[in-house]
Short mmCIF file of C-alpha atoms and ligand atoms in Angstrom, two decimals:
data_model
loop_
_atom_site.label_atom_id
_atom_site.label_comp_id
_atom_site.label_asym_id
_atom_site.label_seq_id
_atom_site.Cartn_x
_atom_site.Cartn_y
_atom_site.Cartn_z
CA MET A 1 139.79 194.19 68.53
CA SER A 2 141.82 191.50 70.16
CA HIS A 3 143.11 193.53 73.13
CA GLU A 4 139.56 193.94 74.32
CA ALA A 5 139.30 190.14 74.15
CA ALA A 6 140.11 187.74 76.98
CA PRO A 7 143.84 187.54 77.82
CA LEU A 8 145.74 184.92 75.87
CA PRO A 9 148.71 183.60 77.86
CA ALA A 10 151.69 182.17 76.01
CA VAL A 11 154.78 180.17 76.94
CA SER A 12 158.21 179.68 75.40
CA ARG A 13 160.71 176.91 76.08
CA LYS A 14 164.38 176.16 75.58
CA SER A 15 164.73 175.66 71.84
CA SER A 16 166.97 173.79 69.46
CA PRO A 17 169.01 175.98 67.06
CA LEU A 18 167.03 178.58 65.11
CA SER A 19 167.63 178.65 61.39
CA GLY A 20 166.12 180.11 58.25
CA LYS A 21 165.51 183.32 56.33
CA ILE A 22 162.74 185.70 57.28
CA ARG A 23 161.34 189.13 56.44
CA VAL A 24 159.87 191.02 59.35
CA PRO A 25 156.81 193.22 58.70
CA GLY A 26 157.08 196.80 57.54
CA ASP A 27 158.36 199.55 59.79
CA LYS A 28 155.63 200.80 62.13
CA SER A 29 156.74 204.43 62.16
CA ILE A 30 156.91 204.62 58.37
CA SER A 31 153.62 202.72 57.98
CA HIS A 32 151.70 205.16 60.18
CA ARG A 33 153.16 208.10 58.31
CA SER A 34 152.43 206.49 54.91
CA PHE A 35 148.72 206.30 55.73
CA MET A 36 148.70 209.81 57.18
CA PHE A 37 150.63 211.62 54.50
CA GLY A 38 149.02 209.58 51.70
CA GLY A 39 145.61 210.38 53.17
CA LEU A 40 146.44 214.06 53.24
CA ALA A 41 148.25 214.48 49.92
CA SER A 42 146.60 215.27 46.60
CA GLY A 43 146.45 212.42 44.11
CA GLU A 44 147.38 208.80 44.57
CA THR A 45 149.78 207.18 47.02
CA ARG A 46 150.73 203.53 46.54
CA ILE A 47 152.26 201.61 49.43
CA THR A 48 153.86 198.18 49.48
CA GLY A 49 155.31 196.43 52.53
CA LEU A 50 152.95 198.24 54.90
CA LEU A 51 152.72 196.85 58.43
CA GLU A 52 149.17 195.56 58.74
CA GLY A 53 149.23 195.59 62.53
CA GLU A 54 146.31 196.88 64.57
CA ASP A 55 148.01 200.18 65.41
CA VAL A 56 148.55 201.13 61.78
CA MET A 57 145.08 200.00 60.76
CA ARG A 58 143.67 202.41 63.36
CA THR A 59 145.53 205.25 61.67
CA GLY A 60 144.14 204.14 58.32
CA ALA A 61 140.61 204.11 59.77
CA ALA A 62 141.11 207.60 61.21
CA MET A 63 142.28 208.97 57.84
CA LYS A 64 139.26 207.34 56.16
CA ALA A 65 136.97 208.94 58.75
CA MET A 66 138.43 212.31 57.73
CA GLY A 67 137.87 211.89 54.01
CA ALA A 68 140.75 209.83 52.59
CA HIS A 69 140.02 206.87 50.29
CA ILE A 70 142.07 203.85 51.26
CA GLU A 71 141.86 200.46 49.56
CA LYS A 72 143.98 197.38 49.23
CA HIS A 73 144.60 196.01 45.74
CA GLY A 74 146.58 192.77 45.91
CA ASP A 75 149.76 193.52 47.87
CA GLU A 76 149.44 197.24 47.43
CA TRP A 77 147.57 199.87 49.42
CA VAL A 78 146.17 202.61 47.22
CA ILE A 79 145.20 205.92 48.77
CA ARG A 80 143.51 208.97 47.33
CA GLY A 81 144.13 211.82 49.73
CA THR A 82 142.03 214.86 50.52
CA GLY A 83 144.68 217.46 49.69
CA ASN A 84 146.55 219.42 52.37
CA GLY A 85 144.15 221.50 54.46
CA ALA A 86 141.07 219.59 53.33
CA LEU A 87 140.51 216.93 55.98
CA LEU A 88 136.89 216.60 57.11
CA GLN A 89 135.54 216.59 60.65
CA PRO A 90 135.10 212.94 61.67
CA GLN A 91 131.55 211.97 62.59
CA GLU A 92 132.65 209.69 65.44
CA PRO A 93 135.51 209.74 67.97
CA LEU A 94 138.77 208.49 66.46
CA ASP A 95 139.66 205.24 68.26
CA PHE A 96 143.41 204.69 68.27
CA GLY A 97 143.39 201.49 70.32
CA ASN A 98 146.91 201.03 71.74
CA ALA A 99 148.69 203.40 69.34
CA GLY A 100 150.67 206.31 70.80
CA THR A 101 152.20 207.24 67.46
CA GLY A 102 148.88 207.17 65.59
CA SER A 103 147.08 209.28 68.19
CA ARG A 104 149.81 211.82 68.93
CA LEU A 105 150.69 212.47 65.30
CA THR A 106 147.02 212.75 64.35
CA MET A 107 146.45 215.28 67.15
CA GLY A 108 149.06 217.42 65.42
CA LEU A 109 147.68 216.73 61.97
CA VAL A 110 144.09 217.78 62.77
CA GLY A 111 144.54 219.98 65.83
CA THR A 112 144.89 223.15 63.77
CA TYR A 113 141.73 222.46 61.74
CA ASP A 114 138.70 224.60 62.48
CA MET A 115 136.75 221.52 63.63
CA GLU A 116 136.19 219.27 66.62
CA THR A 117 137.96 215.93 66.92
CA THR A 118 137.71 213.42 69.76
CA PHE A 119 140.44 210.89 70.49
CA VAL A 120 139.87 207.67 72.41
CA GLY A 121 142.02 204.61 73.07
CA ASP A 122 142.46 201.48 75.15
CA ALA A 123 143.42 201.39 78.85
CA SER A 124 147.16 201.60 78.06
CA LEU A 125 146.82 204.57 75.70
CA SER A 126 144.37 206.33 78.03
CA GLY A 127 147.03 206.23 80.76
CA ARG A 128 149.73 207.88 78.64
CA PRO A 129 150.59 211.59 78.85
CA MET A 130 149.26 213.70 75.99
CA GLY A 131 150.25 217.07 77.48
CA ARG A 132 153.58 216.81 75.66
CA VAL A 133 151.63 217.21 72.39
CA LEU A 134 148.80 219.41 73.69
CA ASP A 135 151.15 222.06 75.14
CA PRO A 136 152.63 223.15 71.79
CA LEU A 137 149.23 222.79 70.11
CA ARG A 138 147.72 225.16 72.69
CA GLN A 139 150.45 227.66 71.81
CA MET A 140 149.27 227.45 68.19
CA GLY A 141 145.71 228.31 69.25
CA VAL A 142 144.21 224.83 69.62
CA GLN A 143 141.65 224.42 72.39
CA VAL A 144 141.45 221.25 74.42
CA LEU A 145 137.70 221.17 75.01
CA LYS A 146 137.74 218.03 77.13
CA ALA A 147 140.41 215.75 78.51
CA ALA A 148 140.76 213.20 81.29
CA PRO A 149 142.81 214.42 84.29
CA GLY A 150 146.47 215.03 83.50
CA ASP A 151 145.81 215.79 79.80
CA ARG A 152 144.93 212.22 79.01
CA MET A 153 142.54 210.58 76.56
CA PRO A 154 139.64 210.57 75.92
CA LEU A 155 140.10 214.16 74.76
CA THR A 156 138.52 216.58 72.32
CA LEU A 157 140.37 219.22 70.31
CA ARG A 158 138.94 222.28 68.60
CA GLY A 159 141.17 224.13 66.17
CA PRO A 160 141.27 227.90 65.70
CA ARG A 161 140.16 229.72 62.51
CA HIS A 162 143.78 230.64 61.89
CA ALA A 163 146.49 228.78 63.75
CA ALA A 164 149.65 230.65 64.77
CA PRO A 165 153.04 229.34 63.65
CA ILE A 166 155.38 228.79 66.61
CA THR A 167 158.99 228.01 67.36
CA TYR A 168 159.03 225.00 69.67
CA ARG A 169 161.98 223.46 71.44
CA VAL A 170 161.11 219.82 72.14
CA PRO A 171 161.69 219.33 75.88
CA MET A 172 162.21 215.55 75.76
CA ALA A 173 163.72 213.22 73.13
CA SER A 174 160.49 212.40 71.30
CA ALA A 175 159.89 211.92 67.60
CA GLN A 176 156.18 211.89 68.29
CA VAL A 177 156.19 215.38 69.80
CA LYS A 178 158.48 216.73 67.06
CA SER A 179 156.22 215.19 64.43
CA ALA A 180 152.98 216.45 65.98
CA VAL A 181 154.24 220.05 65.86
CA LEU A 182 155.50 219.70 62.28
CA LEU A 183 152.18 218.23 61.19
CA ALA A 184 150.30 221.04 62.92
CA GLY A 185 152.55 223.38 60.95
CA LEU A 186 151.32 221.83 57.67
CA ASN A 187 147.94 223.51 58.14
CA THR A 188 149.27 226.78 59.58
CA ALA A 189 150.16 229.83 57.48
CA GLY A 190 153.84 230.83 57.78
CA ILE A 191 156.83 228.92 59.08
CA THR A 192 156.62 226.59 62.05
CA THR A 193 160.00 225.79 63.61
CA VAL A 194 160.89 222.80 65.74
CA ILE A 195 164.16 222.81 67.64
CA GLU A 196 165.39 219.35 68.42
CA PRO A 197 168.33 219.25 70.85
CA VAL A 198 168.67 215.45 70.65
CA MET A 199 168.06 213.85 67.27
CA THR A 200 165.26 211.30 67.13
CA ARG A 201 163.96 209.21 64.24
CA ASP A 202 163.64 211.47 61.19
CA HIS A 203 160.92 209.71 59.18
CA THR A 204 158.52 212.66 59.36
CA GLU A 205 161.08 215.07 57.94
CA LYS A 206 162.25 212.73 55.18
CA MET A 207 158.80 211.60 54.15
CA LEU A 208 157.25 215.08 54.17
CA GLN A 209 160.08 216.26 51.92
CA GLY A 210 159.31 213.30 49.66
CA PHE A 211 155.64 214.35 49.48
CA GLY A 212 156.76 217.84 48.41
CA ALA A 213 156.48 219.83 51.64
CA ASN A 214 158.71 222.85 51.96
CA LEU A 215 160.68 221.50 54.92
CA SER A 216 164.34 222.16 55.67
CA VAL A 217 166.70 221.15 58.46
CA GLU A 218 169.73 223.03 59.75
CA THR A 219 172.04 221.52 62.34
CA ASP A 220 173.96 224.08 64.41
CA GLU A 221 177.49 223.80 65.79
CA ARG A 222 176.17 222.10 68.98
CA GLY A 223 174.40 219.44 66.95
CA VAL A 224 170.97 220.93 67.66
CA ARG A 225 168.56 220.49 64.75
CA HIS A 226 166.32 223.34 63.60
CA ILE A 227 163.48 222.09 61.42
CA PHE A 228 161.45 224.58 59.41
CA ILE A 229 158.17 223.79 57.72
CA GLU A 230 156.17 226.18 55.59
CA GLY A 231 152.44 225.67 56.06
CA GLN A 232 149.62 225.33 53.57
CA GLY A 233 151.78 224.05 50.73
CA LYS A 234 150.83 221.28 48.36
CA LEU A 235 151.56 217.63 49.11
CA THR A 236 151.55 215.17 46.23
CA GLY A 237 150.93 211.41 46.43
CA GLN A 238 153.98 209.13 46.36
CA THR A 239 154.96 205.51 45.81
CA ILE A 240 156.36 204.03 49.01
CA ALA A 241 158.04 200.68 49.70
CA VAL A 242 158.11 200.28 53.48
CA PRO A 243 161.30 198.53 54.68
CA GLY A 244 161.31 195.90 57.44
CA ASP A 245 160.95 197.22 61.00
CA PRO A 246 164.27 197.15 62.89
CA SER A 247 162.35 197.19 66.18
CA SER A 248 160.48 194.01 65.19
CA ALA A 249 163.71 192.51 63.81
CA GLY A 250 165.15 192.88 67.32
CA PHE A 251 163.13 189.89 68.57
CA PRO A 252 164.36 187.16 66.18
CA LEU A 253 167.76 188.83 66.23
CA VAL A 254 168.21 188.50 69.99
CA ALA A 255 166.62 185.03 69.87
CA ALA A 256 169.29 183.84 67.41
CA LEU A 257 172.08 185.38 69.49
CA ILE A 258 171.03 183.57 72.68
CA VAL A 259 169.88 180.15 71.38
CA PRO A 260 173.00 177.96 70.92
CA GLY A 261 173.73 176.84 67.35
CA SER A 262 171.41 179.40 65.71
CA ASP A 263 172.09 180.95 62.31
CA ILE A 264 169.34 183.06 60.75
CA THR A 265 169.04 185.83 58.16
CA ILE A 266 166.58 188.70 58.45
CA GLU A 267 166.12 190.34 55.07
CA ASN A 268 165.30 193.93 54.13
CA VAL A 269 165.73 195.62 57.52
CA LEU A 270 165.60 199.43 57.76
CA MET A 271 169.08 200.73 58.64
CA ASN A 272 168.28 204.41 59.14
CA PRO A 273 170.97 205.54 61.64
CA THR A 274 168.31 206.96 63.98
CA ARG A 275 167.09 203.37 64.46
CA THR A 276 170.21 201.20 64.69
CA GLY A 277 171.21 201.59 68.35
CA LEU A 278 170.29 198.00 69.24
CA LEU A 279 172.47 196.65 66.45
CA ALA A 280 175.44 198.73 67.60
CA THR A 281 174.96 197.64 71.21
CA LEU A 282 174.63 193.95 70.40
CA GLN A 283 177.72 194.12 68.20
CA GLU A 284 179.63 195.73 71.09
CA MET A 285 178.45 192.86 73.28
CA GLY A 286 180.12 190.45 70.87
CA GLY A 287 177.04 189.57 68.82
CA ARG A 288 177.90 187.99 65.48
CA ILE A 289 175.70 190.08 63.21
CA ASP A 290 176.78 190.54 59.60
CA VAL A 291 175.24 193.45 57.73
CA LEU A 292 174.86 192.04 54.22
CA ASN A 293 173.91 193.63 50.93
CA PRO A 294 173.54 197.23 52.21
CA ARG A 295 171.50 199.29 49.77
CA ASN A 296 169.31 202.36 49.52
CA GLU A 297 165.65 201.88 48.66
CA GLY A 298 163.24 204.77 48.30
CA GLY A 299 165.53 207.09 50.27
CA GLU A 300 166.13 204.71 53.20
CA ASP A 301 169.14 202.49 53.92
CA VAL A 302 168.25 198.81 54.19
CA ALA A 303 170.29 195.62 54.58
CA ASP A 304 170.00 191.91 55.34
CA LEU A 305 171.24 190.76 58.74
CA ARG A 306 172.87 187.37 59.27
CA VAL A 307 172.79 186.54 62.98
CA ARG A 308 174.55 183.65 64.69
CA HIS A 309 174.57 182.42 68.26
CA SER A 310 177.22 184.36 70.18
CA ASP A 311 178.97 184.48 73.52
CA LEU A 312 177.81 187.89 74.71
CA LYS A 313 179.48 190.10 77.30
CA GLY A 314 177.93 192.91 79.32
CA VAL A 315 178.48 196.54 78.28
CA THR A 316 177.46 200.03 79.38
CA VAL A 317 174.90 201.56 77.02
CA PRO A 318 175.37 205.35 77.06
CA PRO A 319 172.33 207.62 77.54
CA GLU A 320 172.87 209.39 74.21
CA ARG A 321 172.12 206.13 72.42
CA ALA A 322 168.62 205.90 73.88
CA PRO A 323 166.74 207.72 71.07
CA SER A 324 168.11 205.33 68.45
CA MET A 325 166.95 202.24 70.35
CA ILE A 326 164.17 203.53 72.58
CA ASP A 327 161.79 200.65 71.80
CA GLU A 328 164.54 198.02 72.03
CA TYR A 329 165.52 198.11 75.72
CA PRO A 330 163.16 195.30 76.75
CA VAL A 331 164.73 192.90 74.26
CA LEU A 332 168.24 194.21 74.98
CA ALA A 333 167.60 193.42 78.65
CA VAL A 334 166.79 189.87 77.57
CA ALA A 335 170.07 189.60 75.64
CA ALA A 336 171.84 190.90 78.76
CA CYS A 337 170.38 188.00 80.80
CA PHE A 338 172.59 185.62 78.80
CA ALA A 339 175.74 187.78 78.70
CA GLU A 340 178.84 187.40 80.83
CA GLY A 341 178.93 190.16 83.46
CA GLU A 342 176.80 193.25 83.87
CA THR A 343 174.96 195.33 81.28
CA LEU A 344 174.18 198.85 82.45
CA MET A 345 171.57 200.86 80.53
CA LEU A 346 171.45 204.61 81.13
CA GLY A 347 169.11 207.44 80.16
CA LEU A 348 165.89 205.40 80.24
CA GLU A 349 163.45 208.05 81.55
CA GLU A 350 161.24 207.85 78.43
CA LEU A 351 160.68 204.11 79.02
CA ARG A 352 158.35 205.04 81.87
CA VAL A 353 155.75 206.49 79.46
CA LYS A 354 155.58 203.85 76.72
CA GLU A 355 152.73 201.37 76.19
CA SER A 356 153.52 200.43 79.81
CA ASP A 357 156.08 201.64 82.33
CA ARG A 358 158.60 199.50 80.50
CA LEU A 359 161.38 199.95 83.00
CA ALA A 360 159.25 198.59 85.83
CA ALA A 361 157.64 195.91 83.64
CA VAL A 362 161.02 194.61 82.45
CA ALA A 363 162.65 194.63 85.89
CA THR A 364 159.66 192.90 87.50
CA GLY A 365 159.49 190.27 84.75
CA LEU A 366 163.23 189.61 84.90
CA LYS A 367 163.16 189.18 88.67
CA LEU A 368 160.20 186.81 88.41
CA ASN A 369 162.30 184.71 86.04
CA GLY A 370 165.33 184.57 88.31
CA VAL A 371 167.44 187.37 86.84
CA ASP A 372 169.66 189.48 89.07
CA CYS A 373 168.87 193.07 88.04
CA THR A 374 168.50 196.55 89.52
CA GLU A 375 165.95 199.16 88.48
CA GLY A 376 166.94 202.79 89.02
CA GLU A 377 164.94 205.95 88.32
CA ALA A 378 166.17 205.97 84.71
CA THR A 379 168.59 203.05 84.64
CA LEU A 380 168.58 199.29 84.51
CA SER A 381 171.44 196.93 85.24
CA VAL A 382 171.29 193.24 84.46
CA ARG A 383 173.76 190.59 85.58
CA GLY A 384 173.75 187.79 83.06
CA VAL A 385 173.96 184.01 83.28
CA PRO A 386 175.58 182.63 80.11
CA GLY A 387 173.75 179.39 79.28
CA GLY A 388 170.64 180.54 81.17
CA LYS A 389 171.00 178.12 84.11
CA GLY A 390 168.38 178.82 86.76
CA LEU A 391 166.44 181.26 84.57
CA GLY A 392 162.74 180.90 83.80
CA ALA A 393 159.79 180.82 86.22
CA GLY A 394 157.93 177.96 84.53
CA LYS A 395 154.37 177.69 83.30
CA ASP A 396 152.56 178.85 86.41
CA ALA A 397 154.20 182.23 87.03
CA ALA A 398 153.36 184.61 84.20
CA VAL A 399 155.07 187.91 83.40
CA LYS A 400 152.58 190.79 83.50
CA THR A 401 152.63 192.44 80.08
CA HIS A 402 150.39 195.46 80.92
CA LEU A 403 148.92 195.63 77.37
CA ASP A 404 152.45 196.07 75.99
CA HIS A 405 153.38 194.12 72.85
CA ARG A 406 157.13 194.53 73.32
CA ILE A 407 157.05 193.20 76.88
CA ALA A 408 155.19 190.13 75.61
CA MET A 409 157.59 189.45 72.73
CA SER A 410 160.74 190.13 74.77
CA PHE A 411 159.86 187.62 77.48
CA LEU A 412 158.81 185.01 74.93
CA VAL A 413 162.29 185.39 73.43
CA MET A 414 163.83 184.98 76.88
CA GLY A 415 162.23 181.57 77.36
CA LEU A 416 163.96 180.20 74.25
CA ALA A 417 167.30 180.06 76.05
CA SER A 418 166.25 179.82 79.72
CA GLU A 419 166.56 176.60 81.66
CA LYS A 420 162.83 176.60 82.48
CA PRO A 421 159.90 177.96 80.43
CA VAL A 422 158.93 181.64 80.48
CA THR A 423 155.24 182.51 80.49
CA VAL A 424 153.50 185.81 79.67
CA ASP A 425 149.97 186.66 80.80
CA ASP A 426 148.73 187.97 77.45
CA ALA A 427 150.03 187.65 73.90
CA ASN A 428 147.09 189.45 72.27
CA MET A 429 148.87 192.78 72.06
CA ILE A 430 151.56 191.38 69.77
CA ALA A 431 149.07 191.95 66.95
CA THR A 432 149.47 195.71 67.34
CA SER A 433 152.95 195.69 65.78
CA PHE A 434 153.96 192.16 64.70
CA PRO A 435 150.96 189.94 63.90
CA GLU A 436 153.22 187.30 62.29
CA PHE A 437 155.48 186.97 65.38
CA MET A 438 154.34 183.54 66.60
CA ASP A 439 154.36 181.91 63.17
CA MET A 440 157.63 183.49 62.14
CA MET A 441 159.39 182.47 65.34
CA THR A 442 158.06 178.91 65.31
CA GLY A 443 159.02 178.72 61.62
CA LEU A 444 162.63 179.40 62.70
CA GLY A 445 162.37 176.53 65.19
CA ALA A 446 161.39 178.45 68.32
CA SER A 447 159.29 176.60 70.86
CA ILE A 448 156.52 179.12 71.61
CA GLU A 449 152.81 178.49 72.00
CA THR A 450 149.72 180.21 73.26
CA ILE A 451 147.90 178.61 76.16
CA ARG A 452 144.17 178.44 75.43
CA ALA A 453 141.77 178.12 78.30
CA ALA A 454 140.60 174.50 78.74
C1 LIG B 501 157.78 206.75 67.37
C2 LIG B 501 158.50 207.45 68.30
C3 LIG B 501 158.91 206.88 69.60
C4 LIG B 501 158.75 205.35 69.64
C5 LIG B 501 157.46 204.91 69.03
C6 LIG B 501 157.39 205.35 67.58
C7 LIG B 501 157.44 207.40 66.10
O1 LIG B 501 158.08 207.43 70.62
O2 LIG B 501 158.85 204.89 70.96
O3 LIG B 501 157.34 203.50 69.08
O4 LIG B 501 157.03 206.71 65.13
O5 LIG B 501 157.56 208.65 66.01
P1 LIG B 501 158.46 208.79 71.40
O6 LIG B 501 158.36 209.92 70.49
O7 LIG B 501 157.46 208.87 72.53
O8 LIG B 501 159.86 208.55 71.90
#
């Protein structure tokens, strides 16, 4: 896979106005879950709009290795699942590459099976904490036969004969942890309960209900969600149209806001309220973003976004907004570089355990490119330079991306409005979530190119 290949640096330069209409690839969270739930359900699941990024393909390969049939017919992915409770022990370790969502959700999905499963990944994934998923699984009776120090991958799980249903209060705002426990509950007799004090993306709940799981949600008077799933029920194949990924849309969106004269439209973007924090923040900053043609497709809100260059101003982003824009802080920080005044982002502790320590990676990259910013334990403040004068470190000083696709894309967006070019050390990882990024951005008029070794 490309992230085991030699690094591929890339550079972006001040661009003329961006214009055009684009469709970003399918939502990554929904794409992973489509392969997983389709691979597990009885009968046929048909998926259009799937993100064909490396991360999602790893999940597809894992489901195949456990007995699902997955094929592509034209634009459609067709899956014949094993039936709930009938996954097979994989013959080889499951290699999840860079994918936290794929690996953590699959640990939940198979952890309660009476079989052995080994999980491996790349250097970034092998550095990420898995204890947050293993702790509740242990409570259900799952044994962690082997793990690298600190509950890290590579690791091997062995499920019990009969897993125990638990009630689990998720200690951090994490849709992956919530989902892992719910998926473990699918293969556990009785009712597994997840208590979610802070709401995170709800794709697992909505999609499992769509596949026929007996799952219900009650929200108490303090806004705490109680999610109940009854195990060992039947799941039935579905037809799914995956909407455009709002996290991927964030890159052309911020690019159009900061490049003078730009006017672009991004069609078919997922508008699930657990995912729209970036949009709300950019609108508060004065971003001219029109939400056009709002509609509901297959149970999810979607819309087209018209985005025009805007004079942005700094804002304070409250900590409670973090779950609805957790993957978008790197690109928000880039927007903040071109805003009048200071943007203060609060409640960022989870950024430390993403594909990289994103808080450190962003702050270091911004400083390298001449931005006045301050990194706190769980905060970031950025003082902007409208017009981008003095920003950009040129072609010889590259931002370290630490195998993190969103760090690479965010800094390539930054260069489009900076006085001097912005360079990143490796653009390979972009293929994990947004393989079309370079072509789509250059198609809008962005000046971005990879730098091949002479
Ligand atoms: C995801 C949940 C989030 C997010 C990730 C996708 C999901 O991770 O950062 O990109 O699909 O459930 P956390 O659960 O670690 O916050």
